[in-house]
mmCIF file of C-alpha atoms and ligand atoms in Angstrom:
data_model
loop_
_atom_site.group_PDB
_atom_site.id
_atom_site.type_symbol
_atom_site.label_atom_id
_atom_site.label_comp_id
_atom_site.label_asym_id
_atom_site.label_seq_id
_atom_site.Cartn_x
_atom_site.Cartn_y
_atom_site.Cartn_z
ATOM 1 C CA MET A 1 63.614 24.926 208.206
ATOM 2 C CA GLY A 2 61.437 22.225 205.853
ATOM 3 C CA SER A 3 58.614 20.214 206.802
ATOM 4 C CA ARG A 4 60.075 17.322 208.257
ATOM 5 C CA CYS A 5 57.735 16.582 211.299
ATOM 6 C CA SER A 6 55.334 15.174 208.745
ATOM 7 C CA ALA A 7 51.935 13.490 210.174
ATOM 8 C CA ARG A 8 53.636 10.278 209.195
ATOM 9 C CA GLY A 9 54.028 8.980 212.668
ATOM 10 C CA ALA A 10 56.955 10.015 215.132
ATOM 11 C CA PRO A 11 58.437 6.535 215.425
ATOM 12 C CA ARG A 12 59.545 7.343 211.533
ATOM 13 C CA LEU A 13 61.635 10.351 212.344
ATOM 14 C CA ASN A 14 65.260 9.950 213.470
ATOM 15 C CA PHE A 15 66.614 13.403 214.353
ATOM 16 C CA ALA A 16 70.225 14.139 214.856
ATOM 17 C CA VAL A 17 70.162 17.375 217.428
ATOM 18 C CA ARG A 18 72.917 19.115 218.881
ATOM 19 C CA ALA A 19 72.186 21.736 221.578
ATOM 20 C CA LEU A 20 74.534 24.405 222.193
ATOM 21 C CA ALA A 21 74.822 26.140 225.615
ATOM 22 C CA LEU A 22 75.266 29.515 224.522
ATOM 23 C CA GLY A 23 77.017 32.494 227.024
ATOM 24 C CA ASN A 24 75.377 35.181 225.133
ATOM 25 C CA ASP A 25 71.281 35.312 225.585
ATOM 26 C CA SER A 26 70.649 38.223 223.202
ATOM 27 C CA VAL A 27 71.529 35.957 220.354
ATOM 28 C CA VAL A 28 68.677 33.962 221.321
ATOM 29 C CA GLU A 29 66.606 36.369 223.331
ATOM 30 C CA GLY A 30 62.915 35.234 223.048
ATOM 31 C CA ILE A 31 63.174 32.403 221.252
ATOM 32 C CA GLU A 32 61.978 29.158 222.916
ATOM 33 C CA VAL A 33 63.580 26.350 221.262
ATOM 34 C CA VAL A 34 62.596 22.872 221.086
ATOM 35 C CA VAL A 35 64.757 19.932 221.053
ATOM 36 C CA VAL A 36 63.446 17.120 219.279
ATOM 37 C CA SER A 37 65.167 13.614 219.558
ATOM 38 C CA GLY A 38 64.236 10.320 218.848
ATOM 39 C CA THR A 39 60.451 9.846 219.187
ATOM 40 C CA GLY A 40 59.898 12.490 222.014
ATOM 41 C CA ALA A 41 60.355 16.130 222.089
ATOM 42 C CA THR A 42 61.882 18.442 225.045
ATOM 43 C CA TYR A 43 61.523 21.906 225.587
ATOM 44 C CA LEU A 44 64.388 24.068 226.529
ATOM 45 C CA PRO A 45 64.282 27.365 227.989
ATOM 46 C CA ALA A 46 65.298 30.488 226.279
ATOM 47 C CA GLY A 47 69.307 30.958 226.048
ATOM 48 C CA ARG A 48 70.005 27.059 225.280
ATOM 49 C CA VAL A 49 69.559 26.472 221.715
ATOM 50 C CA ALA A 50 69.187 23.551 219.523
ATOM 51 C CA ARG A 51 70.201 23.173 215.779
ATOM 52 C CA MET A 52 68.668 20.270 214.150
ATOM 53 C CA THR A 53 69.649 18.257 211.331
ATOM 54 C CA THR A 54 67.062 15.551 210.481
ATOM 55 C CA THR A 55 67.576 12.283 208.835
ATOM 56 C CA PRO A 56 64.139 10.603 207.675
ATOM 57 C CA ASP A 57 64.404 6.937 209.032
ATOM 58 C CA GLY A 58 63.335 5.389 205.881
ATOM 59 C CA PRO A 59 61.117 6.054 202.959
ATOM 60 C CA LEU A 60 58.148 8.175 203.629
ATOM 61 C CA ALA A 61 56.384 7.295 200.687
ATOM 62 C CA ASP A 62 53.306 4.904 200.013
ATOM 63 C CA GLU A 63 51.332 5.758 203.364
ATOM 64 C CA PRO A 64 48.404 8.169 203.219
ATOM 65 C CA GLU A 65 48.811 11.376 204.760
ATOM 66 C CA ALA A 66 47.251 11.031 208.383
ATOM 67 C CA ARG A 67 46.087 13.365 210.965
ATOM 68 C CA PRO A 68 48.018 13.079 214.190
ATOM 69 C CA THR A 69 46.415 9.871 215.858
ATOM 70 C CA SER A 70 48.928 10.402 218.970
ATOM 71 C CA PRO A 71 49.894 12.634 221.826
ATOM 72 C CA GLU A 72 53.610 11.917 220.679
ATOM 73 C CA GLU A 73 52.605 12.760 217.102
ATOM 74 C CA ALA A 74 51.140 16.066 218.275
ATOM 75 C CA VAL A 75 53.984 16.997 220.263
ATOM 76 C CA LEU A 76 56.219 16.551 217.119
ATOM 77 C CA GLN A 77 53.843 18.663 215.016
ATOM 78 C CA GLU A 78 53.987 21.080 217.444
ATOM 79 C CA ALA A 79 57.695 21.089 217.699
ATOM 80 C CA GLU A 80 57.781 21.835 213.883
ATOM 81 C CA ALA A 81 55.638 24.738 214.103
ATOM 82 C CA VAL A 82 57.534 26.257 216.954
ATOM 83 C CA LEU A 83 60.941 25.536 215.233
ATOM 84 C CA GLU A 84 59.875 26.874 211.852
ATOM 85 C CA GLN A 85 58.674 29.968 213.765
ATOM 86 C CA ALA A 86 61.657 30.394 215.885
ATOM 87 C CA LEU A 87 64.783 29.629 214.231
ATOM 88 C CA PRO A 88 64.570 31.348 210.507
ATOM 89 C CA GLY A 89 65.859 34.556 212.202
ATOM 90 C CA ALA A 90 68.414 32.935 214.180
ATOM 91 C CA GLU A 91 69.905 30.483 212.001
ATOM 92 C CA ALA A 92 71.939 32.699 210.598
ATOM 93 C CA GLN A 93 73.513 33.121 214.118
ATOM 94 C CA LEU A 94 73.353 29.853 214.757
ATOM 95 C CA GLU A 95 75.561 29.088 211.836
ATOM 96 C CA VAL A 96 78.058 31.930 212.758
ATOM 97 C CA LEU A 97 78.749 30.518 216.204
ATOM 98 C CA ASP A 98 79.098 27.279 215.055
ATOM 99 C CA ALA A 99 82.471 28.103 213.880
ATOM 100 C CA GLY A 100 85.086 28.512 216.827
ATOM 101 C CA ARG A 101 87.469 30.662 214.591
ATOM 102 C CA ARG A 102 85.576 33.682 212.737
ATOM 103 C CA LEU A 103 87.998 35.968 210.480
ATOM 104 C CA LEU A 104 87.060 38.823 208.564
ATOM 105 C CA LEU A 105 88.909 40.891 206.078
ATOM 106 C CA VAL A 106 88.076 44.354 204.682
ATOM 107 C CA HIS A 107 89.426 45.204 201.410
ATOM 108 C CA ALA A 108 89.286 47.811 198.721
ATOM 109 C CA HIS A 109 89.003 46.285 195.425
ATOM 110 C CA PRO A 110 88.335 42.853 194.082
ATOM 111 C CA ASP A 111 91.996 41.234 193.805
ATOM 112 C CA ASP A 112 93.278 42.769 196.870
ATOM 113 C CA GLU A 113 92.290 40.019 198.986
ATOM 114 C CA THR A 114 93.694 37.525 197.061
ATOM 115 C CA ILE A 115 97.310 39.277 196.527
ATOM 116 C CA ASN A 116 97.392 40.293 200.062
ATOM 117 C CA ASN A 117 95.605 37.310 201.963
ATOM 118 C CA GLY A 118 95.142 34.457 199.338
ATOM 119 C CA VAL A 119 96.941 31.701 201.361
ATOM 120 C CA THR A 120 95.618 32.709 204.484
ATOM 121 C CA MET A 121 91.967 32.611 203.514
ATOM 122 C CA ALA A 122 92.208 29.365 201.862
ATOM 123 C CA ARG A 123 94.408 28.240 204.973
ATOM 124 C CA TYR A 124 91.689 29.018 207.292
ATOM 125 C CA VAL A 125 88.650 27.912 205.202
ATOM 126 C CA ALA A 126 90.315 24.527 204.949
ATOM 127 C CA GLU A 127 90.573 24.569 208.878
ATOM 128 C CA GLY A 128 86.794 25.317 209.139
ATOM 129 C CA ALA A 129 87.213 28.673 210.251
ATOM 130 C CA GLN A 130 84.134 31.167 209.187
ATOM 131 C CA VAL A 131 86.038 33.666 206.817
ATOM 132 C CA THR A 132 84.194 36.281 205.532
ATOM 133 C CA LEU A 133 85.531 39.018 203.167
ATOM 134 C CA VAL A 134 83.926 42.551 202.663
ATOM 135 C CA THR A 135 84.972 44.412 199.411
ATOM 136 C CA CYS A 136 84.371 48.016 199.691
ATOM 137 C CA THR A 137 84.331 48.937 195.900
ATOM 138 C CA LEU A 138 83.630 46.865 192.680
ATOM 139 C CA GLY A 139 87.024 48.156 191.280
ATOM 140 C CA GLU A 140 85.421 50.135 188.349
ATOM 141 C CA GLU A 141 88.467 52.383 187.516
ATOM 142 C CA GLY A 142 90.888 49.563 187.212
ATOM 143 C CA GLU A 143 93.014 48.959 184.455
ATOM 144 C CA VAL A 144 92.280 46.395 182.003
ATOM 145 C CA LEU A 145 94.950 43.996 181.037
ATOM 146 C CA VAL A 146 92.746 41.951 178.665
ATOM 147 C CA PRO A 147 92.735 43.438 175.250
ATOM 148 C CA GLU A 148 89.334 41.778 174.135
ATOM 149 C CA LEU A 149 87.899 43.429 177.614
ATOM 150 C CA ALA A 150 89.290 46.755 177.127
ATOM 151 C CA HIS A 151 86.019 47.685 176.331
ATOM 152 C CA LEU A 152 84.824 47.520 179.875
ATOM 153 C CA ALA A 153 86.910 50.367 181.161
ATOM 154 C CA ALA A 154 85.660 53.298 183.007
ATOM 155 C CA ASP A 155 86.286 55.607 179.982
ATOM 156 C CA GLN A 156 84.719 53.257 177.734
ATOM 157 C CA ASP A 157 81.574 51.204 178.636
ATOM 158 C CA ASP A 158 82.404 51.857 182.425
ATOM 159 C CA ALA A 159 81.237 48.258 182.951
ATOM 160 C CA LEU A 160 84.258 46.967 184.507
ATOM 161 C CA GLY A 161 82.537 46.868 187.933
ATOM 162 C CA ARG A 162 79.805 44.418 186.941
ATOM 163 C CA HIS A 163 82.683 42.174 185.264
ATOM 164 C CA ARG A 164 84.981 41.827 188.505
ATOM 165 C CA VAL A 165 82.041 41.212 190.588
ATOM 166 C CA GLY A 166 82.553 37.824 188.373
ATOM 167 C CA GLU A 167 86.175 37.738 188.651
ATOM 168 C CA LEU A 168 85.814 37.965 192.328
ATOM 169 C CA ALA A 169 83.193 35.236 192.964
ATOM 170 C CA ALA A 170 85.396 33.005 190.797
ATOM 171 C CA ALA A 171 88.736 33.714 192.850
ATOM 172 C CA MET A 172 86.695 33.183 196.185
ATOM 173 C CA GLU A 173 85.489 29.683 194.994
ATOM 174 C CA ALA A 174 89.009 29.040 194.283
ATOM 175 C CA LEU A 175 90.166 29.542 197.675
ATOM 176 C CA GLY A 176 87.035 28.029 199.427
ATOM 177 C CA VAL A 177 85.598 31.484 200.707
ATOM 178 C CA SER A 178 81.555 31.342 200.212
ATOM 179 C CA ASP A 179 80.972 34.491 202.403
ATOM 180 C CA HIS A 180 82.172 37.323 200.521
ATOM 181 C CA ARG A 181 80.053 40.645 200.252
ATOM 182 C CA PHE A 182 80.566 44.072 199.280
ATOM 183 C CA LEU A 183 79.923 47.178 201.882
ATOM 184 C CA GLY A 184 76.556 48.305 201.717
ATOM 185 C CA ASP A 185 75.840 46.088 198.875
ATOM 186 C CA ALA A 186 77.545 45.789 195.464
ATOM 187 C CA GLY A 187 77.807 49.344 193.680
ATOM 188 C CA ARG A 188 77.282 51.303 196.912
ATOM 189 C CA TYR A 189 80.447 52.724 197.034
ATOM 190 C CA ARG A 190 82.865 53.189 193.596
ATOM 191 C CA ASP A 191 86.288 52.651 193.143
ATOM 192 C CA SER A 192 87.786 56.290 193.397
ATOM 193 C CA GLY A 193 91.037 55.559 191.027
ATOM 194 C CA MET A 194 94.529 56.452 191.868
ATOM 195 C CA MET A 195 95.295 59.384 194.193
ATOM 196 C CA GLY A 196 94.866 62.639 192.513
ATOM 197 C CA LEU A 197 92.762 61.717 189.542
ATOM 198 C CA PRO A 198 89.540 63.257 188.850
ATOM 199 C CA SER A 199 87.429 59.970 189.951
ATOM 200 C CA ASN A 200 88.362 60.617 193.394
ATOM 201 C CA ASP A 201 85.801 63.442 193.405
ATOM 202 C CA ARG A 202 82.993 61.821 192.054
ATOM 203 C CA PRO A 203 80.044 61.717 194.638
ATOM 204 C CA ASP A 204 79.510 58.005 194.963
ATOM 205 C CA ALA A 205 83.599 57.430 195.015
ATOM 206 C CA PHE A 206 84.458 55.382 198.119
ATOM 207 C CA TRP A 207 86.627 58.279 198.929
ATOM 208 C CA GLN A 208 84.304 60.375 199.252
ATOM 209 C CA ALA A 209 82.002 58.359 201.736
ATOM 210 C CA ASP A 210 80.876 59.424 205.069
ATOM 211 C CA LEU A 211 83.397 57.713 207.697
ATOM 212 C CA ASP A 212 80.828 56.804 210.077
ATOM 213 C CA GLU A 213 77.988 55.876 207.699
ATOM 214 C CA ALA A 214 80.577 53.244 205.564
ATOM 215 C CA ALA A 215 81.630 52.325 209.184
ATOM 216 C CA GLY A 216 77.843 51.519 210.282
ATOM 217 C CA LEU A 217 77.624 49.510 207.249
ATOM 218 C CA LEU A 218 80.473 47.329 208.540
ATOM 219 C CA VAL A 219 79.357 47.472 212.060
ATOM 220 C CA GLU A 220 76.275 45.439 210.836
ATOM 221 C CA VAL A 221 78.419 42.746 209.308
ATOM 222 C CA LEU A 222 80.862 42.627 212.175
ATOM 223 C CA ARG A 223 78.016 42.109 214.626
ATOM 224 C CA GLU A 224 76.454 39.269 212.653
ATOM 225 C CA LYS A 225 79.723 37.493 211.980
ATOM 226 C CA ARG A 226 81.196 38.035 215.275
ATOM 227 C CA PRO A 227 84.891 37.743 214.115
ATOM 228 C CA GLN A 228 87.872 37.666 216.612
ATOM 229 C CA VAL A 229 90.173 38.561 214.183
ATOM 230 C CA LEU A 230 89.846 41.346 211.472
ATOM 231 C CA VAL A 231 92.527 41.892 208.622
ATOM 232 C CA THR A 232 92.590 45.107 206.672
ATOM 233 C CA TYR A 233 95.405 47.642 205.725
ATOM 234 C CA ASP A 234 97.691 50.141 207.598
ATOM 235 C CA GLU A 235 96.682 53.863 207.585
ATOM 236 C CA ASN A 236 98.798 54.353 204.519
ATOM 237 C CA GLY A 237 96.469 51.700 202.684
ATOM 238 C CA GLY A 238 99.654 49.581 201.827
ATOM 239 C CA TYR A 239 100.767 51.835 199.046
ATOM 240 C CA GLY A 240 98.530 55.073 199.406
ATOM 241 C CA HIS A 241 95.622 54.277 197.004
ATOM 242 C CA PRO A 242 92.404 56.123 198.202
ATOM 243 C CA ASP A 243 90.055 53.316 198.597
ATOM 244 C CA HIS A 244 92.740 51.328 200.483
ATOM 245 C CA ILE A 245 93.539 54.186 203.063
ATOM 246 C CA GLN A 246 89.762 54.839 203.284
ATOM 247 C CA ALA A 247 89.006 50.876 203.768
ATOM 248 C CA HIS A 248 91.447 51.182 206.680
ATOM 249 C CA ARG A 249 89.620 53.797 208.249
ATOM 250 C CA VAL A 250 86.436 52.265 207.695
ATOM 251 C CA ALA A 251 87.269 49.206 209.222
ATOM 252 C CA MET A 252 89.319 50.885 212.434
ATOM 253 C CA ARG A 253 86.156 52.845 213.090
ATOM 254 C CA ALA A 254 83.974 50.037 212.577
ATOM 255 C CA THR A 255 85.895 47.799 215.009
ATOM 256 C CA GLU A 256 85.382 50.698 217.628
ATOM 257 C CA LEU A 257 81.841 51.117 216.953
ATOM 258 C CA ALA A 258 80.763 47.715 216.902
ATOM 259 C CA ALA A 259 82.099 47.222 220.629
ATOM 260 C CA ASP A 260 80.057 50.283 221.742
ATOM 261 C CA PRO A 261 76.828 48.939 223.113
ATOM 262 C CA ALA A 262 75.284 52.646 222.747
ATOM 263 C CA PHE A 263 75.875 52.562 218.901
ATOM 264 C CA GLY A 264 73.175 51.227 216.605
ATOM 265 C CA SER A 265 71.209 48.265 216.911
ATOM 266 C CA GLY A 266 72.360 44.402 217.691
ATOM 267 C CA ALA A 267 74.690 43.230 220.231
ATOM 268 C CA ALA A 268 77.846 44.804 220.424
ATOM 269 C CA TRP A 269 80.940 42.734 219.463
ATOM 270 C CA ALA A 270 84.527 43.722 220.698
ATOM 271 C CA VAL A 271 87.208 42.128 217.939
ATOM 272 C CA SER A 272 89.959 40.783 219.579
ATOM 273 C CA LYS A 273 92.734 41.196 217.456
ATOM 274 C CA VAL A 274 93.161 43.531 214.472
ATOM 275 C CA TYR A 275 95.962 43.053 211.968
ATOM 276 C CA TRP A 276 97.519 45.162 209.009
ATOM 277 C CA ASN A 277 98.701 43.546 205.958
ATOM 278 C CA ALA A 278 102.543 43.967 206.108
ATOM 279 C CA ILE A 279 105.473 43.027 203.662
ATOM 280 C CA PRO A 280 108.541 42.872 205.488
ATOM 281 C CA GLU A 281 111.368 45.096 204.056
ATOM 282 C CA SER A 282 113.955 42.475 203.905
ATOM 283 C CA PHE A 283 111.672 40.188 201.899
ATOM 284 C CA MET A 284 111.044 42.642 199.190
ATOM 285 C CA ARG A 285 114.496 43.537 198.991
ATOM 286 C CA GLU A 286 115.624 39.756 198.556
ATOM 287 C CA GLY A 287 112.499 39.297 196.222
ATOM 288 C CA LEU A 288 113.684 42.583 193.932
ATOM 289 C CA ARG A 289 117.423 40.996 194.033
ATOM 290 C CA ARG A 290 116.686 37.694 192.806
ATOM 291 C CA MET A 291 114.049 39.248 190.078
ATOM 292 C CA ARG A 292 116.862 41.463 189.011
ATOM 293 C CA GLN A 293 119.272 38.865 189.019
ATOM 294 C CA ALA A 294 117.165 36.579 187.128
ATOM 295 C CA GLY A 295 117.053 39.318 184.235
ATOM 296 C CA ASP A 296 113.237 40.776 185.085
ATOM 297 C CA THR A 297 113.256 44.638 185.208
ATOM 298 C CA THR A 298 109.368 44.956 185.192
ATOM 299 C CA PHE A 299 108.562 44.341 188.669
ATOM 300 C CA PHE A 300 108.635 47.139 190.592
ATOM 301 C CA GLU A 301 110.047 48.990 187.478
ATOM 302 C CA GLY A 302 113.177 51.427 188.067
ATOM 303 C CA VAL A 303 113.223 50.180 192.047
ATOM 304 C CA ASP A 304 116.679 49.431 193.127
ATOM 305 C CA PRO A 305 116.875 46.665 195.465
ATOM 306 C CA ASP A 306 119.423 48.394 197.589
ATOM 307 C CA GLY A 307 117.586 51.605 197.879
ATOM 308 C CA GLU A 308 114.331 52.922 198.791
ATOM 309 C CA ILE A 309 111.568 50.300 199.006
ATOM 310 C CA PRO A 310 107.988 51.171 198.580
ATOM 311 C CA MET A 311 105.386 49.331 200.124
ATOM 312 C CA VAL A 312 107.260 47.549 203.039
ATOM 313 C CA ILE A 313 107.667 48.359 206.770
ATOM 314 C CA PRO A 314 110.476 47.543 208.944
ATOM 315 C CA ASP A 315 110.939 43.809 209.395
ATOM 316 C CA GLU A 316 110.872 44.426 213.416
ATOM 317 C CA LEU A 317 107.127 45.444 213.216
ATOM 318 C CA VAL A 318 106.034 42.487 211.589
ATOM 319 C CA THR A 319 104.362 40.087 214.287
ATOM 320 C CA THR A 320 103.093 37.600 212.090
ATOM 321 C CA ALA A 321 103.577 35.351 209.313
ATOM 322 C CA VAL A 322 100.962 32.755 208.009
ATOM 323 C CA GLU A 323 102.750 30.068 206.085
ATOM 324 C CA ALA A 324 100.551 27.774 204.129
ATOM 325 C CA LEU A 325 102.290 26.416 200.955
ATOM 326 C CA GLU A 326 100.115 23.966 200.470
ATOM 327 C CA HIS A 327 97.474 26.591 199.368
ATOM 328 C CA VAL A 328 99.659 28.694 196.830
ATOM 329 C CA ASP A 329 98.180 26.535 193.984
ATOM 330 C CA ALA A 330 94.609 27.944 195.244
ATOM 331 C CA LYS A 331 96.019 31.378 195.328
ATOM 332 C CA LEU A 332 97.459 31.197 191.783
ATOM 333 C CA ALA A 333 94.144 30.092 190.682
ATOM 334 C CA ALA A 334 92.336 33.027 192.266
ATOM 335 C CA MET A 335 94.658 35.368 190.518
ATOM 336 C CA ARG A 336 93.990 33.866 187.122
ATOM 337 C CA ALA A 337 90.155 34.398 188.462
ATOM 338 C CA HIS A 338 91.046 38.123 188.363
ATOM 339 C CA ALA A 339 91.898 38.163 184.720
ATOM 340 C CA THR A 340 91.362 42.105 183.932
ATOM 341 C CA GLN A 341 93.792 42.663 186.604
ATOM 342 C CA ILE A 342 96.469 40.309 186.678
ATOM 343 C CA THR A 343 98.134 38.793 183.929
ATOM 344 C CA VAL A 344 99.727 35.149 183.878
ATOM 345 C CA ASP A 345 102.792 36.278 182.016
ATOM 346 C CA GLY A 346 103.136 39.717 184.278
ATOM 347 C CA PRO A 347 105.118 40.415 187.349
ATOM 348 C CA PHE A 348 103.206 38.728 189.967
ATOM 349 C CA PHE A 349 103.540 35.362 188.255
ATOM 350 C CA ALA A 350 107.348 36.011 187.490
ATOM 351 C CA LEU A 351 107.568 36.549 191.153
ATOM 352 C CA SER A 352 106.611 33.065 191.610
ATOM 353 C CA ASN A 353 108.685 31.486 189.462
ATOM 354 C CA ASN A 354 111.529 32.948 190.048
ATOM 355 C CA LEU A 355 111.413 32.833 193.849
ATOM 356 C CA GLY A 356 109.042 29.921 194.281
ATOM 357 C CA ASN A 357 106.191 29.156 196.463
ATOM 358 C CA GLU A 358 107.547 30.998 199.427
ATOM 359 C CA ALA A 359 106.734 34.450 197.493
ATOM 360 C CA TRP A 360 103.164 33.392 197.421
ATOM 361 C CA GLY A 361 103.013 30.940 200.394
ATOM 362 C CA VAL A 362 103.715 33.284 203.244
ATOM 363 C CA GLU A 363 101.759 36.029 204.140
ATOM 364 C CA CYS A 364 102.479 38.679 206.865
ATOM 365 C CA TYR A 365 100.964 40.787 209.439
ATOM 366 C CA ARG A 366 101.192 43.203 212.184
ATOM 367 C CA LEU A 367 99.097 43.026 215.095
ATOM 368 C CA VAL A 368 97.985 46.484 216.262
ATOM 369 C CA ARG A 369 95.304 45.555 218.541
ATOM 370 C CA GLY A 370 95.047 42.579 220.870
ATOM 371 C CA GLU A 371 97.645 40.525 222.595
ATOM 372 C CA PRO A 372 100.077 38.173 220.711
ATOM 373 C CA GLY A 373 100.111 34.408 220.960
ATOM 374 C CA THR A 374 103.152 32.868 222.748
ATOM 375 C CA GLU A 375 104.437 30.442 220.274
ATOM 376 C CA ARG A 376 106.597 32.087 217.597
ATOM 377 C CA ASP A 377 108.390 31.004 214.670
ATOM 378 C CA GLU A 378 112.454 31.484 214.168
ATOM 379 C CA ASN A 379 111.926 35.130 213.571
ATOM 380 C CA GLY A 380 110.051 35.655 216.567
ATOM 381 C CA ARG A 381 106.832 36.211 214.816
ATOM 382 C CA GLU A 382 103.650 34.704 215.415
ATOM 383 C CA THR A 383 102.235 31.722 212.863
ATOM 384 C CA ASP A 384 98.501 31.863 213.376
ATOM 385 C CA LEU A 385 96.171 34.842 213.561
ATOM 386 C CA PHE A 386 94.039 33.147 216.176
ATOM 387 C CA ALA A 387 97.129 32.173 218.553
ATOM 388 C CA GLY A 388 96.220 33.209 222.101
ATOM 389 C CA LEU A 389 92.412 32.998 221.573
ATOM 390 C CA ASP A 390 91.734 29.385 221.532
HETATM 391 ZN ZN1 ZN B 401 92.983 47.809 195.506
#
C-alpha cells in the first residue's frame, strides 16, 4: 500500500473501493479495516474486508504539502495509517480470495507441467482462475538435448537445474501462469534421476525426502492459495519415475494434512476435487497407429500400437477431458521454452504435426476425490475441472 491519502485534501482523492464479505473470519482475524470512499471514511468491523484501488482525482502537483486542516482530512490520514498497518499481511490472502476458481498443480520437474497440463493451465488463466504451479525439483538430472548446452549436464558442470529454472519461467510466461514456485524453494529437493540410478540415493534427492516434511511444505502453499482443485500424477507417477511417484505421494499427503486443523499452522483447507493426469489407452493407441502410418518409428520406439501400451489407463477410468484447442499454440511455445528437454524436431512435435491440434489440445484426467459435475461430453466425461463446484 502506498501513501495515497496524502495531506492534500480529501476532496482530491477518489477511491474505488470494493468490500468483500468473507465467510471465513480467520483470514482477517484481528484486522480492523477501513473503507474509504469519496471523501469520507467508514470503519468496518473485523470480518469484513475492503480492498482499495485508488485513483487520484487530478494531478497532485503544484501544491505545498499541508498539515491536516479539516476533520475529514484527519480521518483520511488515519485511514491510511490503519490500512498500511493492516493490509500487507492480509493482502496476499485477499488476492487469493479474489479469484473464484483456484487450481493448483504439483509436478516433479520443469516441463512436466507443460506436457501434461499446458492447455489446461492456459485455459484457466485465460478464464480468470488463479493457477498455481508447484514444481518439486529443478530437473538437474535431465538429459540435455541441445548440443551447445551439453556441458550443463549433471555429470559435467551440474548446472542444468539453474538453467531449467529459466526455461520454466519462460514456459509459464507463454502459458500466462504468473504463480509458479518450487517446493520448499528452488534447490530444496534434487531430481532423483530415473529409477535404479545411483542418483536416487543422494541425501538431497527428492526420492529420499521425508514424506511428511515435504508434504508440510506443500500444506503451506495449499493453505495460502486455497485451491478447490488439485492436479497431480497417479500412484505410479504416470510412468514410474521416482520423482513423479514422490510428487504424487507428497500431493496426496499434503491434501490430507491441509484439511486437518490439528496439523501445523494456518487455517485448515480442504481441496474439493483431486485429479490425476491420465492418458486414455485408446487415445495413445490411435496416436501411435497414425504416427507409424506416417512413417515415424521414434515416438515410443518399439511399442506396437496393438500391443502393450505404456503410461496409459483404461478409457473407462478417465473421468474428465479438458479441451482447449485455442491454447495449443501457447502450449507448443511453452514446450519450445523447455529447449534442453524437448526438441522441435522430436517426437512431441511430430505428434502434433501428424495428429493435428487434438494431440495437444485435449488433456485428460481421472477424478479421484470429490464429486464429478453433471455436464458431460459424448464420452461421458466432464469437460471442466471445476464442474459442480460453482
Ligand atoms: Zn518429470
